[in-house]
XYZ file of C-alpha atoms in Angstrom:
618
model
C 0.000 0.000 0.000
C 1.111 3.605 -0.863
C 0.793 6.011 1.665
C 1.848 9.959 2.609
C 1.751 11.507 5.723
C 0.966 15.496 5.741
C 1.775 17.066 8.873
C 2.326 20.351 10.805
C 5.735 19.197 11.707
C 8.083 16.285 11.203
C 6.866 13.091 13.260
C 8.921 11.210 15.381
C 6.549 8.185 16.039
C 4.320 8.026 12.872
C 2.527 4.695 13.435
C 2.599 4.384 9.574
C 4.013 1.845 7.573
C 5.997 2.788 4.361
C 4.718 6.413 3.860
C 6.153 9.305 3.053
C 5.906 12.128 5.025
C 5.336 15.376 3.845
C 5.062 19.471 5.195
C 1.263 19.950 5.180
C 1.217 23.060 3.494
C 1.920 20.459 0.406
C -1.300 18.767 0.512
C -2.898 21.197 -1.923
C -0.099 20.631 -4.641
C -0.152 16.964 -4.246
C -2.042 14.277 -6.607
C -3.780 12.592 -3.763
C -5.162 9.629 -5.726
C -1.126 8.511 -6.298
C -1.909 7.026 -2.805
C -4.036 4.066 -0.826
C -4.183 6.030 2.396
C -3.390 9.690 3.392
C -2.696 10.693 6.527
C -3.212 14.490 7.623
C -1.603 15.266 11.509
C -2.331 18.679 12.958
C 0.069 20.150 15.765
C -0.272 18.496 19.007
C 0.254 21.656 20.581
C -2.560 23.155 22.459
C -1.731 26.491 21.443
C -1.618 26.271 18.000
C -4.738 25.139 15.946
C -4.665 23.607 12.270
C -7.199 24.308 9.956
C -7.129 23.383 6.104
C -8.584 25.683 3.665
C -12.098 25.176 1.948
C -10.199 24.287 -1.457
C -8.210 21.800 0.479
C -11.191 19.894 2.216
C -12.995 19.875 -1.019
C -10.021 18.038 -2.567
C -10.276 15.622 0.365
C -13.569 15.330 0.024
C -13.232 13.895 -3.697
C -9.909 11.873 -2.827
C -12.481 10.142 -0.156
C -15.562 10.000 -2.467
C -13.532 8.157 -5.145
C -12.259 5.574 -2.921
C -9.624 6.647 -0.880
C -8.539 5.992 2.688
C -8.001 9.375 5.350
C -6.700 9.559 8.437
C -7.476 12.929 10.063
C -5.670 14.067 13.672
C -6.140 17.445 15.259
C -7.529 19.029 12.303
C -9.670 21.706 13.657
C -13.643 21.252 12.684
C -14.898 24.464 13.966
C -16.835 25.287 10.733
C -18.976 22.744 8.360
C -16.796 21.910 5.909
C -14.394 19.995 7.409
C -16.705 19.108 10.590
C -18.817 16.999 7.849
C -15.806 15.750 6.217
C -14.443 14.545 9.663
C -17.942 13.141 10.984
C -17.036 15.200 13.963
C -17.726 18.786 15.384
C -15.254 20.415 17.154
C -16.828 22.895 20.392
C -13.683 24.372 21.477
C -10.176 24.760 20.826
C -7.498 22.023 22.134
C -6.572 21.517 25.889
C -3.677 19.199 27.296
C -4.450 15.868 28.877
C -4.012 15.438 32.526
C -6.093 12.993 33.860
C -8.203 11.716 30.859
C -8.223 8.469 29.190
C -9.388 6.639 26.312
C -11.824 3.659 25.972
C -12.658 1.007 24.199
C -15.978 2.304 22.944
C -16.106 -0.337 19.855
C -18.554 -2.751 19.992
C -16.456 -5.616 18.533
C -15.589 -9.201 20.029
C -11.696 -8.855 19.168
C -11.488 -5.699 21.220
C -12.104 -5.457 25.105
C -15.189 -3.568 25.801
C -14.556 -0.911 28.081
C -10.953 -1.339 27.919
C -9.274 1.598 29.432
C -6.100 3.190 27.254
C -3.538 5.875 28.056
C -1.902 8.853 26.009
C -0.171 12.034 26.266
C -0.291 15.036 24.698
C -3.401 17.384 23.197
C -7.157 16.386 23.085
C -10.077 18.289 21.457
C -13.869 18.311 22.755
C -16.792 17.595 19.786
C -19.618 15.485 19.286
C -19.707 13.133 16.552
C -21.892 13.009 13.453
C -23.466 10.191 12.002
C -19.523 7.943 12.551
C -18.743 4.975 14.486
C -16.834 5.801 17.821
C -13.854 3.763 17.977
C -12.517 5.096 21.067
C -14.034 7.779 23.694
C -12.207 9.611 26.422
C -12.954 10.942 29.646
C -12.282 11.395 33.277
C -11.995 7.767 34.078
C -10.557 6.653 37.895
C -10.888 2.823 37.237
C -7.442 0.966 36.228
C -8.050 -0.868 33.298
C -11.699 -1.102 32.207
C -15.020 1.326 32.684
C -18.446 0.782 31.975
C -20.897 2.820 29.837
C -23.292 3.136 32.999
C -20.644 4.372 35.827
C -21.600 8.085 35.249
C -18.415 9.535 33.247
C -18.890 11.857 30.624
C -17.426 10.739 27.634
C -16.487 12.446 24.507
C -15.094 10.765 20.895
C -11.555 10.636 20.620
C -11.243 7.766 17.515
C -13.800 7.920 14.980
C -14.731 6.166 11.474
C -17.003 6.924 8.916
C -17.573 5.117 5.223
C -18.136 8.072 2.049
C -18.744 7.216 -0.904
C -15.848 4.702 -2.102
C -13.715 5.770 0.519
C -13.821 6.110 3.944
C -12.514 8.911 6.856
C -10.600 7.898 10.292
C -10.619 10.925 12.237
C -8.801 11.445 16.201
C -9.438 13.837 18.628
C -6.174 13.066 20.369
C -2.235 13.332 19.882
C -2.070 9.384 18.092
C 0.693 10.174 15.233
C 1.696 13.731 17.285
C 2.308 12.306 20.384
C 5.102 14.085 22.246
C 7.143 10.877 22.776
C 7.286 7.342 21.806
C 6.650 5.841 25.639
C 3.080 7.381 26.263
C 1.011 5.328 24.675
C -0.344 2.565 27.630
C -0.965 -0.419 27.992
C 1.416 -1.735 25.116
C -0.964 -4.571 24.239
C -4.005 -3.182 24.221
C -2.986 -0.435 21.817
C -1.395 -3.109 19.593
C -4.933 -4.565 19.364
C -6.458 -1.506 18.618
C -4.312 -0.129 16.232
C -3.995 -3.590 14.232
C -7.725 -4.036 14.011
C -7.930 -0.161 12.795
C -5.995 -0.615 10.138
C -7.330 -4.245 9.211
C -10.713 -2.530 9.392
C -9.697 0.972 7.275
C -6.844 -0.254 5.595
C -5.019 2.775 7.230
C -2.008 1.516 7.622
C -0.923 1.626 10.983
C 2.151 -0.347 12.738
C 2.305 -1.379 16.057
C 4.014 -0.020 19.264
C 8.165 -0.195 18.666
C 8.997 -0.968 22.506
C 11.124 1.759 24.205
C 10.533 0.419 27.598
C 10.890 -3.321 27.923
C 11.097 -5.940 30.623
C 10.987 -9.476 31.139
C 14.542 -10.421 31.054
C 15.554 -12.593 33.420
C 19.047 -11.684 34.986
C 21.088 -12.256 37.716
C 21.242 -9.661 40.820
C 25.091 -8.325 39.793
C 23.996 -7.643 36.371
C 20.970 -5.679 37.399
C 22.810 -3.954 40.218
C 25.659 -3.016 37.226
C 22.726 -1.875 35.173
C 21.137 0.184 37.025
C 24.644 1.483 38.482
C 24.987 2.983 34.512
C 21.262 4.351 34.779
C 22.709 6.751 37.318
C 25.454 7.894 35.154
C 23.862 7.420 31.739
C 20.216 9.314 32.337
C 21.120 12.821 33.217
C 19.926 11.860 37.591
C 23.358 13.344 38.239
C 23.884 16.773 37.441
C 27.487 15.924 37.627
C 29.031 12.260 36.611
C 31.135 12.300 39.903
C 28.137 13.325 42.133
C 29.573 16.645 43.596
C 26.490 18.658 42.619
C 24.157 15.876 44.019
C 21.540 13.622 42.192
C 17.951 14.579 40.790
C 15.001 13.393 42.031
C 13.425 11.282 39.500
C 12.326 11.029 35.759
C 8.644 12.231 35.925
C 5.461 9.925 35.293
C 4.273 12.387 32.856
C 6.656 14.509 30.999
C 9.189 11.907 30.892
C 12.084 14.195 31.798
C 14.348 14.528 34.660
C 12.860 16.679 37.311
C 15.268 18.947 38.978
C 14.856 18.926 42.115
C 17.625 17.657 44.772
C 16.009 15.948 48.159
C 18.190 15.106 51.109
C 16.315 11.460 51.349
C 17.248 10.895 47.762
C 20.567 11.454 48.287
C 20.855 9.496 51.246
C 19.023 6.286 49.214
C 21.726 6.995 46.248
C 24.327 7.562 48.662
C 24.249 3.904 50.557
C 23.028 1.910 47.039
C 26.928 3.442 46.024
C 28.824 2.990 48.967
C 27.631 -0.747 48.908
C 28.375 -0.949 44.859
C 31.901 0.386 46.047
C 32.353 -2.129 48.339
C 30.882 -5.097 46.272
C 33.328 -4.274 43.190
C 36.075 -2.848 44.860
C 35.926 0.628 43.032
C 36.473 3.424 45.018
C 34.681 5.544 42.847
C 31.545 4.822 43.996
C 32.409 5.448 47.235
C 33.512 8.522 46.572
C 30.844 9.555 44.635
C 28.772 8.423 47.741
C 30.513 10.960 50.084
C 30.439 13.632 47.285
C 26.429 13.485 47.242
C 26.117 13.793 51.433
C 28.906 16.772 51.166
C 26.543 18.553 48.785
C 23.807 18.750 51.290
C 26.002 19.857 53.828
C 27.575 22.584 51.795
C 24.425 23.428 50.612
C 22.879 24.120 53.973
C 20.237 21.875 53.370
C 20.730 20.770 57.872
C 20.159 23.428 60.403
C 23.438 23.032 62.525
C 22.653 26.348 64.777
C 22.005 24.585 68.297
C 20.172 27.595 69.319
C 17.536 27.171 66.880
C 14.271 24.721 67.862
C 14.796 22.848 64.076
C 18.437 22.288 64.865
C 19.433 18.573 63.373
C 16.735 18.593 60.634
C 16.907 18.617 57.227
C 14.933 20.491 54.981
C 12.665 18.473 52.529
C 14.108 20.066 49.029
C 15.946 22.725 48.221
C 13.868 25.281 50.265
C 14.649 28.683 49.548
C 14.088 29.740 53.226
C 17.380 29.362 56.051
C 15.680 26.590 58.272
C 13.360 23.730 57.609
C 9.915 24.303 56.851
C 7.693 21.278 56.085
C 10.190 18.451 58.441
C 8.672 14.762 57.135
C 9.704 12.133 59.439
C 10.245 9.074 56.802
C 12.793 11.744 54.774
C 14.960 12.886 58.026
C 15.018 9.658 59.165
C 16.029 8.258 56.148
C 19.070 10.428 56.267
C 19.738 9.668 59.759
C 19.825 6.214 59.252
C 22.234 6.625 56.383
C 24.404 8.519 57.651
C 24.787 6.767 60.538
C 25.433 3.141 58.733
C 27.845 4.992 56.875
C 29.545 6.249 60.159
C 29.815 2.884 61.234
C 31.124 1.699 58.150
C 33.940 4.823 57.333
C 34.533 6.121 60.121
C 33.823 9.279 59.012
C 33.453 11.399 61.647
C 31.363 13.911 59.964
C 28.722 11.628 59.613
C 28.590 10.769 62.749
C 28.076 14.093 63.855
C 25.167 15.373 61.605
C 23.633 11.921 62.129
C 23.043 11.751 65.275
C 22.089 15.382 65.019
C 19.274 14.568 63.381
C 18.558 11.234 65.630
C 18.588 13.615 68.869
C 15.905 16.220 67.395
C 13.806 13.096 66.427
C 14.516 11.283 69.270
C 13.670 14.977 71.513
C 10.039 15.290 69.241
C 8.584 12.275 69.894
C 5.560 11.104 71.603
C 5.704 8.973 75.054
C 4.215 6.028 73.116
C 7.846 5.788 70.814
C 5.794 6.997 67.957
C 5.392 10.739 66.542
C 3.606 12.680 63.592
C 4.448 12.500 60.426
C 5.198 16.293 59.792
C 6.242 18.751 61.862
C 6.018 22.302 60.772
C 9.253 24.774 61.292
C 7.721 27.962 61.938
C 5.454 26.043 64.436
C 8.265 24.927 66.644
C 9.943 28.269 66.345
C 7.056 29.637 68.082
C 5.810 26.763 70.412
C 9.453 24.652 70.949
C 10.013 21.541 69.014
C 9.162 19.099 72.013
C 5.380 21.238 72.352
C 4.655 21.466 68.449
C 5.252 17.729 68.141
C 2.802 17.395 71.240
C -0.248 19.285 69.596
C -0.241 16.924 66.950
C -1.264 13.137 66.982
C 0.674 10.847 65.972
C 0.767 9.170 62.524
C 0.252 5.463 63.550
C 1.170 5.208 59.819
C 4.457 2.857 59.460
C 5.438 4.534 56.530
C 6.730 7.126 58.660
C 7.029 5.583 62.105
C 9.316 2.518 61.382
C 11.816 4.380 58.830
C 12.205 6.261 62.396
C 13.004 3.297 64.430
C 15.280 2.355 62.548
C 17.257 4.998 62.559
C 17.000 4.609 66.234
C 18.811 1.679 65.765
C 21.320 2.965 63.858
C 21.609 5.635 67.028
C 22.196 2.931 69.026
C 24.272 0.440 67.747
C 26.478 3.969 67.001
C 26.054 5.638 70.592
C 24.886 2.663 72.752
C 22.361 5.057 74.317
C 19.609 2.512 75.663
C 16.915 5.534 75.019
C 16.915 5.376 71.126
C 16.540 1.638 71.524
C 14.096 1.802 73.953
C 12.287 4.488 71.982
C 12.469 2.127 68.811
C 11.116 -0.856 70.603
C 8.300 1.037 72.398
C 6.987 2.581 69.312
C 7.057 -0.575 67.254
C 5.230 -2.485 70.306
C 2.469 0.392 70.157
C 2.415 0.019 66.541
C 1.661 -3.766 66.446
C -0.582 -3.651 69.559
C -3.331 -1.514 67.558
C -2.420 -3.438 64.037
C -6.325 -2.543 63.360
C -6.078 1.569 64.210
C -2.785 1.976 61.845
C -2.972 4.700 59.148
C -1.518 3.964 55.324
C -1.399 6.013 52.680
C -1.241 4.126 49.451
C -2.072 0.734 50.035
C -1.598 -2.032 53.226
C 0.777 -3.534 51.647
C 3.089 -0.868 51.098
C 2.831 0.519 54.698
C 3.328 -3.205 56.388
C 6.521 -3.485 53.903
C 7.894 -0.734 55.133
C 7.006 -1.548 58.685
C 9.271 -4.684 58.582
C 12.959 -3.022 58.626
C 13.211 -2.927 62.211
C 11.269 -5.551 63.740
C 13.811 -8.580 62.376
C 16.816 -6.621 65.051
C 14.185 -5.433 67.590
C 12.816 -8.933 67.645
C 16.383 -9.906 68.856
C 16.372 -7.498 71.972
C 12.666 -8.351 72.865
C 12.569 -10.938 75.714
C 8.395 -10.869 75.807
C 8.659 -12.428 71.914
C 5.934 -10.420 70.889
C 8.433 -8.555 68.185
C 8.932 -11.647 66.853
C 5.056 -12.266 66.994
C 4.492 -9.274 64.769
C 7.388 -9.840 62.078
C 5.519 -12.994 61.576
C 2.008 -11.589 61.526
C 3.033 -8.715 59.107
C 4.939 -11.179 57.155
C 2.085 -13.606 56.647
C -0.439 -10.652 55.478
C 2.265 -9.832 52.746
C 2.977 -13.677 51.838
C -0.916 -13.640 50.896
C -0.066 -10.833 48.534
C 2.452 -12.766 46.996
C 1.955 -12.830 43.089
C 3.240 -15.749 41.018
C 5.651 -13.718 39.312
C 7.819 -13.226 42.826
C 7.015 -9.487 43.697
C 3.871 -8.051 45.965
C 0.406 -7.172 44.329
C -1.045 -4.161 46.073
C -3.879 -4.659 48.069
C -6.581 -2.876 50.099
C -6.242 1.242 49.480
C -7.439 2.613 52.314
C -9.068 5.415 50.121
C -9.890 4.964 46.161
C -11.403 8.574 46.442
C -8.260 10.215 46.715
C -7.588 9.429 43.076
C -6.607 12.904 40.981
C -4.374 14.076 44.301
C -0.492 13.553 44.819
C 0.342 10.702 46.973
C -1.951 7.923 46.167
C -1.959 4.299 45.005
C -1.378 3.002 41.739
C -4.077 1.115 41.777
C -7.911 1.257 43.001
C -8.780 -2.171 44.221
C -7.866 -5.638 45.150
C -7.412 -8.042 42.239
C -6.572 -5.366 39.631
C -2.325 -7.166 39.836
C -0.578 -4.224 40.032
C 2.780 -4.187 41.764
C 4.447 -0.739 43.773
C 8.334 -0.306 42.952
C 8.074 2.940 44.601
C 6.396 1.859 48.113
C 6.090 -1.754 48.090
C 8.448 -3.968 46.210
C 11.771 -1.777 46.563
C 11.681 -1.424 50.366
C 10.329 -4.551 50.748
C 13.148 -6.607 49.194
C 15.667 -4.867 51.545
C 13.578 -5.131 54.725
C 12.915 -9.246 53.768
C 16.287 -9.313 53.708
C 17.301 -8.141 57.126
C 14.502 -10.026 58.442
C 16.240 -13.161 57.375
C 19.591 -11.707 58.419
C 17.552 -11.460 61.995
C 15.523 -14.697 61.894
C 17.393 -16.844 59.707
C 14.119 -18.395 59.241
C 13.664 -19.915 55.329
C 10.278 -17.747 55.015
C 11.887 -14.768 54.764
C 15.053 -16.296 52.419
C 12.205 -17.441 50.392
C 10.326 -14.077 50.435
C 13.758 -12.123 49.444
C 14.632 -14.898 46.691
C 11.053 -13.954 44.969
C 11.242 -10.074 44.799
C 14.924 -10.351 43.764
C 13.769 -12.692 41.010
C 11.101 -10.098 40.148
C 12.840 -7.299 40.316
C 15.399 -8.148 38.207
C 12.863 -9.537 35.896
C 11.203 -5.971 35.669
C 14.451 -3.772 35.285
C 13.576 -1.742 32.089
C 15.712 -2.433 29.033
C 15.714 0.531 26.703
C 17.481 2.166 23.377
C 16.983 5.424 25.406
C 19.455 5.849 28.258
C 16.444 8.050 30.577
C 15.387 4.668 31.200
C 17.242 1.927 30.153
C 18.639 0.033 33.236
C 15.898 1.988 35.818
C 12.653 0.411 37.413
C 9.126 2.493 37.109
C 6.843 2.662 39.966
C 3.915 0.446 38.525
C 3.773 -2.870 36.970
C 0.957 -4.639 35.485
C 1.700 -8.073 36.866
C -1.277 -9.644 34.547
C 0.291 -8.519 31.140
C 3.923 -8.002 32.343
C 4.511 -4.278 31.483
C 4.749 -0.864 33.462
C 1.250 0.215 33.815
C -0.773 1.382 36.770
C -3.589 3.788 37.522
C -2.589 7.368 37.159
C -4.733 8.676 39.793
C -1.359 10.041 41.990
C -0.477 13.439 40.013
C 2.836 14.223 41.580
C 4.373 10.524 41.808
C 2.560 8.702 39.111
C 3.044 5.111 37.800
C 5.737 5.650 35.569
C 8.047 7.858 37.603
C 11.862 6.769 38.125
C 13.074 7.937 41.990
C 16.452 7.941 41.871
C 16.564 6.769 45.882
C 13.287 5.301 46.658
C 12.977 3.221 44.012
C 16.043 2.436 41.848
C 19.027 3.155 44.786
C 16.804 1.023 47.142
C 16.372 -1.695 44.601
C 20.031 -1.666 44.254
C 20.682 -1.615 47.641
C 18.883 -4.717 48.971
C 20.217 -6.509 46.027
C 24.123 -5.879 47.213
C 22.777 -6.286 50.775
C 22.250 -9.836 49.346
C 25.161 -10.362 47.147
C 27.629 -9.078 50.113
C 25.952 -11.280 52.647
C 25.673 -8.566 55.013
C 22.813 -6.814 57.116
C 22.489 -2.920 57.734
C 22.216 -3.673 61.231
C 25.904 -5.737 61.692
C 27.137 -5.196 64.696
């Protein structure tokens, strides 16, 4: 089949097979009936609408009444012309995806009903006339499939029509002007689309080319070298020997690397290299380790004036103001404990210091029980004192950020042998398992019990009572029932669907829907198995950590494009084994890269595993 593509500018990811490609402004000089199919793209840009003259949809008109095949994207249809060459009428001028998807709106047993699809890019609001909808879009929460009845408004997106000889494919969305070639989700559900669109048209439109694949099974040292070359192949540090620190992550949405430098990050990227170091005997690593940590200190990024009430904390980003404002638990602890393992392991008295800086102010703000809040707000203990503004507020009963604090407690400890951070760390996590039903999680069960697991397998050592080592096994058997076939953790039970459309939510809506965490779940989870086997020695837990290591390493993304090639994503679709998740979390969606929380974590629990050694080593 002959085909030409006319477009507003030069596409990257045409879909098309064997066509030439052509400026639009060229359309009107060409001899369309040289060709099968023509294909006319618009800009994708929201900004800019495309509109062909009357002359030009006239000639259309006759290419299509005499038997040929057009493809039509973002052309605009505000007047009658081309709104009746189309089969849809445009009601106002382009916006920009955000939450929207697509669905299967085709009544047709090869296709899924309902079948819910993702792009990126521009869409355009119309109503159709007298076509067959192909695919609709609209505000849909649900995962992978919605019905017509759940109360949605919908509006075409993919549209036929037959005229004359000929027939018209028109789409309301960036298809063929889609800003890159990773945004079109799930994989095999647009392959099925787009092959029976162009078996039904004879448009002729090629599947997906892969960017982002997985399924590769490898063992831990090659994905631990892999992912070692993500960091210094993506752009995550600024600088290749880490003295200007490391980014936070690739975003879920624009697919670039967002800019921002956290001190939790850094810690994450920090240990994953100072164990890499150590496991290959380069001292480059290593020193790219201590390079990271020295840019938050140079940076000011700790408040080191004793006088002030925020003294030992960190601040969250790179916030503009002289003290900490918004002081998260998980992130300062994460730091502490970091810093603190590193102490232990280099000596490095430095650490040691701002460490247990940071494990005194936590230690000095929290609660009787051994547990604390989640935030605590700068200007608040300014005004109040840190030990009274961490009073006025409850505490977070959530052990996303209650056990990340124990542990560094531990770290405290086994670094200052002060019996009050142990104490502190045993308390807390004895409060925490006594009201198992009361506990607070953000994204899922799963991903908060995970978490909860890193210091129970040493605390259960120091607990005479046993009920320590009750808990590890209690938690442990909820996340064994999780267990999916494929080695890692499905999610399971979101303590609140609604929250979909808000930053910090679940990749997923409901049990069953096999979707697996790499941000919250999986990644903390093989490192915390780990040291509960390091603790136990129990097979369970050797077992548990064999199965996400197999997974993991399974999942690591193999790429052409070095943004992702060697990185994990935070959701995977565990039923058709590809990244893919519900994009209901705007700030930390499903196919974000963290540079520490998910792919220096992964790391790390892997070379916890291939160096035989536990965090907690005494």
């Amino acid at each position: 089949m002959k085909a030409a593509i006319y477009s507003e500018r030069q596409l990257d990811h045409p879909l098309s097979i064997e066509a030439n490609q052509y400026s639009l402004n060229q359309l009107e000089h060409h001899e369309l009936n040289a060709y099968d199919a023509v294909l006319v793209v618009g800009s994708g840009k929201v900004d800019e609408e495309t509109a062909l003259s009357v002359p030009v949809i006239e000639k259309l008109w006759r290419y299509v009444e005499q038997g040929g095949r057009l493809y039509a994207e973002l052309i605009s249809a505000f007047d009658f012309p081309s709104s009746r060459l189309f089969g849809w009428k445009q009601d106002f001028p382009k916006s920009r995806r955000t939450l929207e998807k697509l669905r299967v709106a085709l009544k047709d047993a090869s296709l899924p009903q309902g079948a819910l699809l993702e792009w990126e890019g521009a869409m355009a609001y119309g109503f159709s006339i007298h076509t067959e909808t192909w695919l609709d879009f609209g505000a849909f929460r649900q995962t992978r499939e919605s019905g017509e009845d759940d109360g949605t408004s919908a509006f075409p997106g993919l549209l036929s029509k037959k005229m004359g000889k000929g027939l018209v494919v028109y789409s309301a969305f960036s298809l063929l002007s889609r800003p890159h070639g990773t945004v079109l989700r799930p994989h095999w559900l647009w392959n099925q689309v787009l092959a029976k669109l162009s078996q039904a048209t004879g448009i002729p439109l090629a599947g997906l080319d892969l960017i982002i694949r997985t399924g590769a099974d490898k063992p831990a040292e090659e994905a631990v070298r892999r992912n070692a070359q993500w960091f210094l192949r993506s752009g995550m540090l600024p600088e290749e020997d880490g003295s200007t620190g490391v980014y936070e992550n690739v975003h879920s949405v624009t697919a670039r690397v967002s800019p921002d430098r956290r001190p939790d990050c850094h810690a994450h990227t920090a240990l994953m290299m100072h164990l890499y170091s150590r496991y290959t005997k380069d001292p480059s690593w290593s020193e790219r380790a201590h390079r990271l940590l020295q840019y938050l200190f140079d940076q000011g990024y700790q408040d080191m004036n004793p006088e002030s009430e925020t003294f030992g904390f960190f601040k969250w980003y790179q916030f503009p103001g002289e003290r900490p404002d918004q002081i998260f638990t998980d992130d300062n602890a994460w730091v502490c404990f970091v810093l603190l393992y590193l102490y232990r392991r280099t000596g490095k008295e430095e650490y040691k210091r701002r460490g247990m800086a940071v494990a005194q102010a936590l230690l000095s703000t929290q609660h009787e029980t051994g547990l604390r809040p989640n935030m605590l707000i700068g200007a608040e203990m300014e005004a109040k004192g840190a030990a009274q503004a961490s009073a006025e507020h409850a505490a977070s009963f959530n052990p996303h950020f209650e056990s990340i604090a124990h542990a560094a407690f531990l770290q405290a400890y086994l670094v200052s042998q002060d019996s009050a951070y142990l104490d502190t760390a045993m308390r807390g996590s004895l409060a925490l398992l006594e009201r198992m039903g009361e506990l607070k999680f953000m994204y899922s069960r799963t991903s908060g019990l995970s978490r909860f697991l890193l210091p129970l397998g040493y605390l259960s050592r120091k607990d005479p009572t046993g009920r320590i080592r009750q808990g590890l096994d209690e938690v442990t058997h909820y996340l064994l029932s999780h267990l999916h076939s494929l080695g890692g953790i499905e999610e399971a039970d979101n303590p609140d669907p609604e929250r979909f459309g808000q930053e910090d939510t679940g990749v997923f809506l409901y049990n069953g829907e096999e979707i697996a965490d790499q941000l919250y779940t999986n990644n903390f989870l093989l490192m915390n198995a780990w040291e509960a086997w390091k603790a136990t020695q129990e097979d369970k837990y050797a077992e548990l950590y064999q199965n996400l290591s197999r997974f993991l390493c399974g999942i690591q993304i193999e790429s052409p494009n070095p943004l992702f090639d060697g990185g994990w994503m935070r959701a995977y679709d565990l039923r058709h084994r590809e990244y893919f998740g519900n994009n209901g979390d705007t700030g930390w969606g499903p196919y974000c890269m963290e540079s520490g929380w998910t792919n220096a974590i992964t790391s790390a629990g892997l070379l916890l595993g291939l160096l035989d050694e536990s965090v907690f080593d005494e």
